[in-house]
Short mmCIF file of C-alpha atoms in Angstrom, two decimals:
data_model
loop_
_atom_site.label_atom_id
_atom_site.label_comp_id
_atom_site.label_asym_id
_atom_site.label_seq_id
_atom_site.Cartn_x
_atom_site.Cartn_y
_atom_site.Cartn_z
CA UNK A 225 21.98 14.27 -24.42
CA UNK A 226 20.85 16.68 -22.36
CA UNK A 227 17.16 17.13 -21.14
CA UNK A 228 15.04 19.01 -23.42
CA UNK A 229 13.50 22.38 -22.24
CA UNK A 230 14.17 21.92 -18.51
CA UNK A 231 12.11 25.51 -18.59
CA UNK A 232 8.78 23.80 -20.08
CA UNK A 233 8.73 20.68 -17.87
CA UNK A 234 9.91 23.00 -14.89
CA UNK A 235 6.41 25.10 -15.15
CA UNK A 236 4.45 21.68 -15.98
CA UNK A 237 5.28 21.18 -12.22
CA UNK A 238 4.85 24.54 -11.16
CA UNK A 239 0.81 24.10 -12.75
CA UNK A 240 0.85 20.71 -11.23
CA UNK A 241 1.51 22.33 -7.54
CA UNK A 242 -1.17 24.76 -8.25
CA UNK A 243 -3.73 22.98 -9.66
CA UNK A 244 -3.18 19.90 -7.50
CA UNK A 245 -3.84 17.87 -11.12
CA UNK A 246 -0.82 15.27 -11.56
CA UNK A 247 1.41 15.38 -15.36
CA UNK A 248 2.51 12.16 -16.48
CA UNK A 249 6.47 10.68 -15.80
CA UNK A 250 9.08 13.12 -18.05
CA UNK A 251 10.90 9.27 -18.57
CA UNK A 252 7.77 8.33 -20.31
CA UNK A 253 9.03 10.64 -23.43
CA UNK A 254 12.39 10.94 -22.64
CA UNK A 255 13.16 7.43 -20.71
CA UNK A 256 16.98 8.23 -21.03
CA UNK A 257 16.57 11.63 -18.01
CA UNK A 258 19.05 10.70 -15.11
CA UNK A 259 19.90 12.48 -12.44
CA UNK A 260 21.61 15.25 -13.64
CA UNK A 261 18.70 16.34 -15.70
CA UNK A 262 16.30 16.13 -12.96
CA UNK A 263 18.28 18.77 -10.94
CA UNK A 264 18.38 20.64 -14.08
CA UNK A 265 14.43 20.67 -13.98
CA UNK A 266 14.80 21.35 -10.77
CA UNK A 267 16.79 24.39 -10.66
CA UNK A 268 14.63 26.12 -13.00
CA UNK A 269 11.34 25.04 -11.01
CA UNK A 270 12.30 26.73 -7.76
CA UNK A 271 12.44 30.25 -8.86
CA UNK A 272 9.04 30.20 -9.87
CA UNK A 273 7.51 29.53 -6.13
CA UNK A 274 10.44 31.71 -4.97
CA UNK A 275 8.21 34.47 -7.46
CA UNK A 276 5.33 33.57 -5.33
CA UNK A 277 6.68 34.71 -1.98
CA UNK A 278 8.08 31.58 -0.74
CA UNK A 279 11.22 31.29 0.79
CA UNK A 280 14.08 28.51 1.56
CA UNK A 281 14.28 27.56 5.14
CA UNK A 282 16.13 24.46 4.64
CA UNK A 283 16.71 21.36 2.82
CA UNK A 284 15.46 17.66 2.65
CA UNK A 285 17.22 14.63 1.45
CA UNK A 286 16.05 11.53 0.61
CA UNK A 287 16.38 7.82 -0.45
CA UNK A 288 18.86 7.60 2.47
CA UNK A 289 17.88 3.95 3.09
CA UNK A 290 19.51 1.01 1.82
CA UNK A 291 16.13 -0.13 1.02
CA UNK A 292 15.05 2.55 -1.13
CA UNK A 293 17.98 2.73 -2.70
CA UNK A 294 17.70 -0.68 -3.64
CA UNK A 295 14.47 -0.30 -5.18
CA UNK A 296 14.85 2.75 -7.16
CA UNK A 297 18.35 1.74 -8.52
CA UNK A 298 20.51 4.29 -7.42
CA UNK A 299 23.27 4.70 -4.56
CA UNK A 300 23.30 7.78 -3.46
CA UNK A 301 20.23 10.31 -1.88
CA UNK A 302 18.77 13.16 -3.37
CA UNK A 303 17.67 16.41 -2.46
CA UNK A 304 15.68 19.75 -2.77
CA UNK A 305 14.77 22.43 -0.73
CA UNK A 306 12.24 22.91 2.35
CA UNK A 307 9.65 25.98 1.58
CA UNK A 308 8.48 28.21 4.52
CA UNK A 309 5.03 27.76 3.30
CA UNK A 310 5.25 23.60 3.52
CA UNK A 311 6.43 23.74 7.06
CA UNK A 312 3.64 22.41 9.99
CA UNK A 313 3.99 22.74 13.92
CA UNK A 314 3.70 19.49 15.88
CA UNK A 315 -0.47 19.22 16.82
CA UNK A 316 -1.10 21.59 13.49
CA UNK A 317 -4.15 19.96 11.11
CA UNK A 318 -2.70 18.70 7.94
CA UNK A 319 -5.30 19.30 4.60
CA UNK A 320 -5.66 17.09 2.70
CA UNK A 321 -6.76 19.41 0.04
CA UNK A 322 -2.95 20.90 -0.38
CA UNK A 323 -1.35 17.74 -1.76
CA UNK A 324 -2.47 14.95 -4.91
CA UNK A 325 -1.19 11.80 -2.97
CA UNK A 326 0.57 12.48 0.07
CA UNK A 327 1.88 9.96 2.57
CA UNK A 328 4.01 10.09 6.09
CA UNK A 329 6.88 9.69 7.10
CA UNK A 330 8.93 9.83 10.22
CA UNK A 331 12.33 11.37 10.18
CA UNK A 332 15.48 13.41 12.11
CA UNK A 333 15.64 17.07 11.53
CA UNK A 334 18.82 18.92 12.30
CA UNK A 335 18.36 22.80 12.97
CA UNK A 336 22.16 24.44 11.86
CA UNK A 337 23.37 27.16 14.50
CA UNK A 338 26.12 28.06 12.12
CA UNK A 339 27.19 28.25 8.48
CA UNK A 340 28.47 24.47 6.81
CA UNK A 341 30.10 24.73 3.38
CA UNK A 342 31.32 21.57 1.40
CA UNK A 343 33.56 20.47 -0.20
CA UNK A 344 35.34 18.17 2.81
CA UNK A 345 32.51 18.23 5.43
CA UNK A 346 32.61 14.73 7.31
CA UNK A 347 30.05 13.91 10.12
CA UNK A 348 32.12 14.96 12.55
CA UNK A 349 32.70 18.73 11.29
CA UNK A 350 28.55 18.70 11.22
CA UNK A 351 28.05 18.34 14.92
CA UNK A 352 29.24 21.76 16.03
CA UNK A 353 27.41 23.74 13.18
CA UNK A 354 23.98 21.84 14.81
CA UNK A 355 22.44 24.22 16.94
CA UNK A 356 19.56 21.33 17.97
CA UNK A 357 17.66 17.90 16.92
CA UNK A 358 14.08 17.79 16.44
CA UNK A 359 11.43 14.87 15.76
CA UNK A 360 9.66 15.44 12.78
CA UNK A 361 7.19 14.10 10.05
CA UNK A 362 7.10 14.44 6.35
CA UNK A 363 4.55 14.46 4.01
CA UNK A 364 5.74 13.30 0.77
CA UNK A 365 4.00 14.41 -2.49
CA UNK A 366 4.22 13.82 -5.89
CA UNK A 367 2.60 16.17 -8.97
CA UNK A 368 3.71 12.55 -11.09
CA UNK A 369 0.60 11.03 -11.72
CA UNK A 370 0.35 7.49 -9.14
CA UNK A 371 3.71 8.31 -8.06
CA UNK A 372 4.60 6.50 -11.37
CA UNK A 373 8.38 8.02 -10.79
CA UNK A 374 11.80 7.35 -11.81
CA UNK A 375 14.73 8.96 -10.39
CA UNK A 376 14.54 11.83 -12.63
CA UNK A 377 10.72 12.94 -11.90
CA UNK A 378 11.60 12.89 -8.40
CA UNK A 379 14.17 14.94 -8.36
CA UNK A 380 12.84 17.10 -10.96
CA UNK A 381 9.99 17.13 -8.31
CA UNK A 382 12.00 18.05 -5.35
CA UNK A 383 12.65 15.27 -4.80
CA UNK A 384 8.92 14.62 -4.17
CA UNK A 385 8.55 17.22 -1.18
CA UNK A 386 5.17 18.03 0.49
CA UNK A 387 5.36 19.50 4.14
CA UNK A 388 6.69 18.78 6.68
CA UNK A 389 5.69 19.22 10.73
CA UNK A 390 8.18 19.94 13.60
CA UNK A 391 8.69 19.40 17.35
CA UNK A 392 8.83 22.51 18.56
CA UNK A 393 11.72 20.69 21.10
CA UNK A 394 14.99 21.35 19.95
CA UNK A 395 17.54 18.97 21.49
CA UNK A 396 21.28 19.65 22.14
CA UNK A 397 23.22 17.61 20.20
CA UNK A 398 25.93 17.17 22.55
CA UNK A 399 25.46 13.15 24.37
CA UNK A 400 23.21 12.13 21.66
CA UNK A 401 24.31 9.40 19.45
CA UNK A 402 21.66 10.12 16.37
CA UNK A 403 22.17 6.65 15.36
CA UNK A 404 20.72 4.75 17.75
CA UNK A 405 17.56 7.26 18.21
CA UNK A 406 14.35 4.73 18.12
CA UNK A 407 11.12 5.42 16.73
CA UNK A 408 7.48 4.26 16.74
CA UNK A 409 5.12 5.22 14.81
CA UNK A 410 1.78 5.19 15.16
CA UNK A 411 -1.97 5.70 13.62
CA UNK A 412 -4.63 6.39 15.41
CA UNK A 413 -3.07 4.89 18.33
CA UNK A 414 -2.32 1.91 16.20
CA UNK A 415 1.19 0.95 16.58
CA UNK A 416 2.21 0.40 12.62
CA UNK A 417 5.79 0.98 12.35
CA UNK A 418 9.23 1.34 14.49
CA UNK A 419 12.80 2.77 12.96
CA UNK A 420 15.93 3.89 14.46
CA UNK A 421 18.23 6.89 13.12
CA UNK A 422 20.59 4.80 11.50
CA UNK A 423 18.34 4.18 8.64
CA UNK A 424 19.65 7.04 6.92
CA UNK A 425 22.88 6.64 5.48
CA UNK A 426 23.70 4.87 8.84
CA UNK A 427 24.25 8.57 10.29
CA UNK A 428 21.74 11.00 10.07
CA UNK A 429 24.85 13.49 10.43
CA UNK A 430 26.35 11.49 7.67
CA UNK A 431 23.22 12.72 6.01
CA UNK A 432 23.82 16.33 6.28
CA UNK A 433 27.32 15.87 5.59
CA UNK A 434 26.71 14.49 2.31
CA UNK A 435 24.03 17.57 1.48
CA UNK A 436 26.89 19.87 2.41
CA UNK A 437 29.61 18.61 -0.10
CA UNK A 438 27.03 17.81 -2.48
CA UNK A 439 25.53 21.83 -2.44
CA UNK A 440 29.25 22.97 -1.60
CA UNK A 441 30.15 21.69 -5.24
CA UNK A 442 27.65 23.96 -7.03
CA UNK A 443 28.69 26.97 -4.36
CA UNK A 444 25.72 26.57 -2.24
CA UNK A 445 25.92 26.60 1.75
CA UNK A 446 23.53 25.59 4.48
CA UNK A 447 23.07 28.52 6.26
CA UNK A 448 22.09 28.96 10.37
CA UNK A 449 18.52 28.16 10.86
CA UNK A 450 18.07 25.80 8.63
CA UNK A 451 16.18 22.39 9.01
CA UNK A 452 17.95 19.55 7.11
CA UNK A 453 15.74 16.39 6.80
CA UNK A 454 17.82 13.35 6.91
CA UNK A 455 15.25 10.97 5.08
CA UNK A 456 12.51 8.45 6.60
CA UNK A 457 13.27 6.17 9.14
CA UNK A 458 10.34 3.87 7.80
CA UNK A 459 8.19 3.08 4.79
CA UNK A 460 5.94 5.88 3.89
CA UNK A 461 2.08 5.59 4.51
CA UNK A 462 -0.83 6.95 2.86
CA UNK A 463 -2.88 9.67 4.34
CA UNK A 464 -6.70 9.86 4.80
CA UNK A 465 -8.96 11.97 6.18
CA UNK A 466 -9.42 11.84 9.85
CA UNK A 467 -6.10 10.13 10.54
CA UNK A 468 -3.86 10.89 13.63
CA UNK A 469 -0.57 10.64 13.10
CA UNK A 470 2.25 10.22 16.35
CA UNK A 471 5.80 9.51 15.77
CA UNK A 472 7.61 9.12 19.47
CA UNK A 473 11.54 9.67 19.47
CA UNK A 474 13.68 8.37 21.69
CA UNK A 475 15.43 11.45 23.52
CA UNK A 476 13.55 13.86 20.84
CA UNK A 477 10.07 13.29 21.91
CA UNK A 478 7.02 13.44 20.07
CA UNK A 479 5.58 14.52 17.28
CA UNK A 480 1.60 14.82 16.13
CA UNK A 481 -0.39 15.77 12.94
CA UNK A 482 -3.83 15.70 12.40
CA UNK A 483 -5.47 14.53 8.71
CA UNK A 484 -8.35 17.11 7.76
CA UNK A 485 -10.30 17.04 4.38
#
C-alpha cells in the first residue's frame, strides 16, 4: 500500500523547517512506509522550498557506511538534494538557531566539471566528470522529533539534511586515490575522531556513481557545478554553542565552523 497523502506529510515538514518545532515519526501511524514512500514524501516536499527561492546546487547521500547501514537495516544509501541556502564557507559561524538537533559530520565533497547521467555510471566513468575534491562538514538535521527515525522519515526528510560548509580548496582529482584520504576530527582542539575515505561505500567515487544510476533511473542528471556529498567518514556529534569544529584532510586540507547561539 502506498503512503497516504505524501502532499500532507510533505508540508508537515515544510512547517517543521520553518518553525524549527519537530512532528512525530510518519512510521508511528503508518509503521509499514519503506523507502519508496519516503522519496515519495520527498518529491513533493522539495517544490515547496524551491517556491521559496531556493535552489539545487547539488546532492548528498548518506548511510554509506557499513556501520550505519547495519544499524538502520538497510543496504543501500540514500539521498536528497543540497539547497543553496544550507551551504556554509569554511571559517563561516554556524547558528544554532537554524536547525532543531543538529550534529557534525566530516565528509568528501566532489564538485562535477561536467554532466553524469546513469544508468551504467561505474567509478571509473565519475573521475573525468570531477572538476575538483573538497573537505567538507555536514550538519545533519532532523524536523523528526529526537531523531526518533526510521528509514522512511529520513528520507522523507532529505534524508535528514541541514547545511553543510566547504573548503574553499578544490583539489584535482587526478593522483588522488579518495580512498585512502585520512581524517581527524577535532573539537575545540580536542582530538575526538579520525576516518579515512573509504568509509563510504569503500569509494567515495563509488558514492557518486551510485547517485548517478540511482537519479539516472527517474531521468535526473548531476549537472556541472554540483557538490555531491559522499556520506560521513565518522559518527556524527552533537553541536553546542560555542563549539569549534576542524576536520583536517589528508591532501584536501582543512576545514572550520564555528557554533553560535
Amino acid at each position: 500500500m502506498a503512503v497516504t497523502d505524501p502532499a500532507a506529510k510533505a508540508r508537515a515538514l515544510y512547517e517543521a523547517r520553518r518553525t524549527r518545532v519537530p512532528i512525530a515519526p510518519f512510521t508511528d501511524s503508518e509503521p509499514d512506509l519503506d523507502m519508496a514512500d519516503g522519496y515519495a514524501i520527498q518529491q513533493e516536499l522539495v517544490p515547496l522550498l524551491l517556491a521559496d527561492g531556493d535552489r539545487v546546487v547539488g546532492h548528498k547521500v548518506g548511510v554509506t557506511s557499513a556501520a550505519m547501514q547495519k544499524m538502520i537495516g538497510i543496504d543501500t544509501p540514500d539521498y536528497g538534494p543540497v539547497l543553496a541556502s544550507t551551504v556554509y564557507r569554511d571559517g563561516d559561524a554556524i547558528p544554532l538557531s537554524r536547525f532543531i538537533a543538529p550534529k557534525v559530520e566530516a565528509e568528501i565533497v566532489f564538485v562535477l566539471g561536467s554532466r553524469l547521467q546513469g544508468p551504467g555510471v561505474s567509478p571509473t566513468d565519475v573521475a573525468p566528470a570531477v572538476a575538483g575534491v573538497a573537505a567538507a562538514m555536514e550538519i545533519v538535521d532532523s524536523r523528526i522529533a529526537d531523531w526518533r527515525i526510521k528509514l522512511a522519515d529520513t528520507v522523507a526528510d532529505m534524508a535528514s539534511n541541514g547545511a553543510v560548509a566547504v573548503s574553499s580548496r578544490l583539489v584535482p582529482l587526478a593522483g588522488l586515490d579518495t580512498r585512502l584520504i585520512g581524517m581527524t576530527f577535532t573539537r575545540n582542539g580536542e582530538l575526538i575522531d579520525t576516518g579515512a575515505g573509504a568509509a563510504a561505500l569503500g569509494d567515495p567515487l563509488a558514492v557518486v556513481a551510485w547517485l548517478a544510476n540511482v537519479l539516472g533511473e527517474v531521468g535526473v542528471a548531476l549537472e556541472p557545478g554540483h557538490m555531491i556529498m559522499t556520506g560521513a567518514l565518522h559518527a556524527a556529534v552533537p553541536l553546542a554553542a560555542g563549539d569549534v569544529f576542524r576536520a583536517e584532510f589528508d591532501r584536501l586540507g582543512p576545514v572550520t565552523i564555528r557554533v553560535e547561539a
